[in-house]
Amino acid sequence: MYEVDHTNSTFVIAQMPKMTAINSCIEVDLTGQVVSDSIGTRMYSGFGGQVDFIRGAAEGLDGKGKPILAFPSSAKGISKIVPFVKQGAGVVTTRAHVAYLVTEFGIADLFGKTLRQRAYELIQIAHPDHRESLEKAAFERLKTMPTK
């Protein structure tokens, strides 16, 4: 049995052909910052090897890796796609490492996108009940409307 320094090594993960890493999260802000371990200042869970597998899949030597974050668009009527992460929440996966986010409403491909484009992509996969408020928040945050 391998130790965690081997199983979670981005070097080892990147060598696996067509590596698909599927992780989840608690919330994502409109720029793609991912919170996976806390709700505000309250620790909810560990983040395990999320960053290792996201980076390893993205850096796959065969160029066919897919780093994916899959999550429900809302929980108990509250959007998991938010204008800003909650105060005190820990960003586990930075927007620099996020490529694909998936909800029941579709796939947001954020790789290489501007902040405006990222906001647009994320709003498209948000629950329809929250899209209008997210558009308004994106305008306030980015001082421009989110676009493709």
C-alpha positions as a Markdown table, in Angstrom:
| # | Residue | x | y | z |
|---|---|---|---|---|
| 1 | Met | 0.0 | 0.0 | 0.0 |
| 2 | Tyr | 1.3 | 3.4 | -0.9 |
| 3 | Glu | 1.7 | 6.4 | 1.4 |
| 4 | Val | -0.1 | 9.6 | 0.8 |
| 5 | Asp | 3.0 | 11.4 | -0.4 |
| 6 | His | 2.9 | 8.9 | -3.4 |
| 7 | Thr | -0.9 | 8.6 | -4.0 |
| 8 | Asn | -1.3 | 12.4 | -3.9 |
| 9 | Ser | 1.8 | 13.3 | -5.8 |
| 10 | Thr | 0.9 | 15.5 | -8.7 |
| 11 | Phe | 3.9 | 14.0 | -10.6 |
| 12 | Val | 2.4 | 10.5 | -10.1 |
| 13 | Ile | -1.1 | 11.6 | -10.9 |
| 14 | Ala | 0.0 | 13.4 | -14.1 |
| 15 | Gln | 1.5 | 10.2 | -15.5 |
| 16 | Met | -1.9 | 8.4 | -15.5 |
| 17 | Pro | -3.4 | 8.4 | -19.0 |
| 18 | Lys | -6.7 | 10.3 | -19.4 |
| 19 | Met | -6.7 | 11.1 | -15.7 |
| 20 | Thr | -10.1 | 12.4 | -14.7 |
| 21 | Ala | -10.3 | 13.9 | -11.2 |
| 22 | Ile | -13.8 | 14.6 | -9.9 |
| 23 | Asn | -14.1 | 16.5 | -6.7 |
| 24 | Ser | -16.8 | 18.5 | -5.0 |
| 25 | Cys | -17.1 | 21.7 | -3.1 |
| 26 | Ile | -19.1 | 23.8 | -0.7 |
| 27 | Glu | -19.2 | 27.0 | -2.7 |
| 28 | Val | -17.7 | 28.7 | -5.7 |
| 29 | Asp | -17.4 | 32.5 | -6.2 |
| 30 | Leu | -18.1 | 34.2 | -9.5 |
| 31 | Thr | -14.4 | 34.2 | -10.4 |
| 32 | Gly | -13.9 | 30.5 | -9.8 |
| 33 | Gln | -12.4 | 30.4 | -6.3 |
| 34 | Val | -13.4 | 27.1 | -4.7 |
| 35 | Val | -14.2 | 26.5 | -1.0 |
| 36 | Ser | -14.2 | 22.8 | -0.1 |
| 37 | Asp | -13.5 | 22.5 | 3.6 |
| 38 | Ser | -15.3 | 25.2 | 5.5 |
| 39 | Ile | -18.5 | 27.2 | 5.8 |
| 40 | Gly | -17.2 | 30.6 | 6.7 |
| 41 | Thr | -14.9 | 30.1 | 9.7 |
| 42 | Arg | -16.3 | 26.7 | 10.6 |
| 43 | Met | -14.4 | 23.7 | 9.4 |
| 44 | Tyr | -16.7 | 21.3 | 7.7 |
| 45 | Ser | -14.3 | 18.7 | 6.4 |
| 46 | Gly | -10.8 | 18.1 | 5.2 |
| 47 | Phe | -9.9 | 18.8 | 1.7 |
| 48 | Gly | -8.0 | 15.6 | 1.2 |
| 49 | Gly | -6.1 | 15.6 | -2.0 |
| 50 | Gln | -8.3 | 17.9 | -4.0 |
| 51 | Val | -5.6 | 20.3 | -5.1 |
| 52 | Asp | -3.2 | 17.5 | -5.9 |
| 53 | Phe | -5.7 | 15.7 | -8.1 |
| 54 | Ile | -7.0 | 18.9 | -9.8 |
| 55 | Arg | -3.4 | 19.9 | -10.6 |
| 56 | Gly | -2.3 | 16.3 | -11.5 |
| 57 | Ala | -5.2 | 15.8 | -13.9 |
| 58 | Ala | -4.6 | 19.2 | -15.5 |
| 59 | Glu | -0.9 | 18.5 | -16.0 |
| 60 | Gly | -1.4 | 15.1 | -17.4 |
| 61 | Leu | 1.5 | 14.0 | -19.6 |
| 62 | Asp | -0.8 | 12.8 | -22.3 |
| 63 | Gly | -2.7 | 16.1 | -22.4 |
| 64 | Lys | -6.0 | 14.3 | -21.9 |
| 65 | Gly | -6.6 | 14.8 | -18.2 |
| 66 | Lys | -9.8 | 16.5 | -16.9 |
| 67 | Pro | -9.9 | 18.3 | -13.6 |
| 68 | Ile | -13.6 | 18.5 | -12.7 |
| 69 | Leu | -15.5 | 20.0 | -9.7 |
| 70 | Ala | -19.1 | 18.6 | -9.5 |
| 71 | Phe | -21.6 | 19.9 | -7.1 |
| 72 | Pro | -25.4 | 20.7 | -6.8 |
| 73 | Ser | -26.2 | 24.3 | -7.9 |
| 74 | Ser | -28.0 | 24.9 | -4.6 |
| 75 | Ala | -28.7 | 23.4 | -1.2 |
| 76 | Lys | -31.8 | 24.1 | 0.8 |
| 77 | Gly | -32.7 | 27.0 | -1.6 |
| 78 | Ile | -29.3 | 28.7 | -1.2 |
| 79 | Ser | -27.0 | 29.0 | -4.2 |
| 80 | Lys | -23.6 | 27.3 | -4.1 |
| 81 | Ile | -22.4 | 29.7 | -6.7 |
| 82 | Val | -21.9 | 33.0 | -4.8 |
| 83 | Pro | -20.7 | 36.5 | -5.5 |
| 84 | Phe | -17.9 | 36.2 | -2.9 |
| 85 | Val | -16.9 | 33.3 | -0.7 |
| 86 | Lys | -18.1 | 33.6 | 2.9 |
| 87 | Gln | -15.9 | 35.7 | 5.2 |
| 88 | Gly | -13.3 | 33.4 | 6.8 |
| 89 | Ala | -13.8 | 30.6 | 4.4 |
| 90 | Gly | -10.7 | 28.9 | 3.1 |
| 91 | Val | -10.1 | 28.8 | -0.7 |
| 92 | Val | -8.9 | 25.2 | -1.3 |
| 93 | Thr | -8.6 | 25.5 | -5.1 |
| 94 | Thr | -7.7 | 28.8 | -6.6 |
| 95 | Arg | -9.3 | 30.2 | -9.7 |
| 96 | Ala | -5.9 | 29.6 | -11.4 |
| 97 | His | -6.3 | 25.9 | -11.1 |
| 98 | Val | -10.1 | 25.5 | -11.9 |
| 99 | Ala | -11.0 | 24.2 | -15.3 |
| 100 | Tyr | -14.4 | 22.5 | -15.3 |
| 101 | Leu | -17.3 | 23.0 | -13.0 |
| 102 | Val | -20.4 | 20.9 | -13.3 |
| 103 | Thr | -23.9 | 21.2 | -11.8 |
| 104 | Glu | -27.2 | 19.7 | -12.8 |
| 105 | Phe | -27.6 | 22.7 | -15.2 |
| 106 | Gly | -24.5 | 22.1 | -17.3 |
| 107 | Ile | -20.7 | 22.5 | -17.5 |
| 108 | Ala | -18.7 | 25.7 | -17.1 |
| 109 | Asp | -15.3 | 25.6 | -18.8 |
| 110 | Leu | -13.2 | 28.3 | -17.0 |
| 111 | Phe | -9.8 | 27.4 | -18.4 |
| 112 | Gly | -8.2 | 30.5 | -19.9 |
| 113 | Lys | -11.2 | 32.7 | -19.4 |
| 114 | Thr | -11.4 | 36.3 | -18.2 |
| 115 | Leu | -13.2 | 37.2 | -15.0 |
| 116 | Arg | -16.2 | 38.4 | -17.1 |
| 117 | Gln | -16.3 | 35.2 | -19.0 |
| 118 | Arg | -15.9 | 33.1 | -15.9 |
| 119 | Ala | -18.8 | 34.9 | -14.2 |
| 120 | Tyr | -21.0 | 34.3 | -17.3 |
| 121 | Glu | -20.1 | 30.6 | -17.4 |
| 122 | Leu | -20.8 | 30.1 | -13.7 |
| 123 | Ile | -24.2 | 32.0 | -13.9 |
| 124 | Gln | -25.2 | 29.6 | -16.7 |
| 125 | Ile | -24.8 | 26.6 | -14.5 |
| 126 | Ala | -26.4 | 28.2 | -11.4 |
| 127 | His | -29.9 | 27.4 | -10.4 |
| 128 | Pro | -32.3 | 29.5 | -12.5 |
| 129 | Asp | -33.8 | 31.0 | -9.3 |
| 130 | His | -30.5 | 32.6 | -8.5 |
| 131 | Arg | -29.2 | 33.7 | -11.9 |
| 132 | Glu | -30.7 | 37.2 | -11.9 |
| 133 | Ser | -29.2 | 38.1 | -8.5 |
| 134 | Leu | -25.8 | 36.6 | -9.6 |
| 135 | Glu | -25.9 | 38.7 | -12.7 |
| 136 | Lys | -26.5 | 41.8 | -10.6 |
| 137 | Ala | -23.7 | 40.8 | -8.2 |
| 138 | Ala | -21.3 | 40.2 | -11.1 |
| 139 | Phe | -22.0 | 43.6 | -12.4 |
| 140 | Glu | -21.3 | 45.2 | -9.0 |
| 141 | Arg | -18.1 | 43.2 | -8.6 |
| 142 | Leu | -16.7 | 43.4 | -12.1 |
| 143 | Lys | -18.3 | 46.8 | -13.0 |
| 144 | Thr | -19.4 | 45.2 | -16.3 |
| 145 | Met | -21.9 | 42.6 | -17.4 |
| 146 | Pro | -20.7 | 39.1 | -17.6 |
| 147 | Thr | -20.3 | 37.9 | -21.2 |
| 148 | Lys | -19.2 | 34.9 | -23.3 |
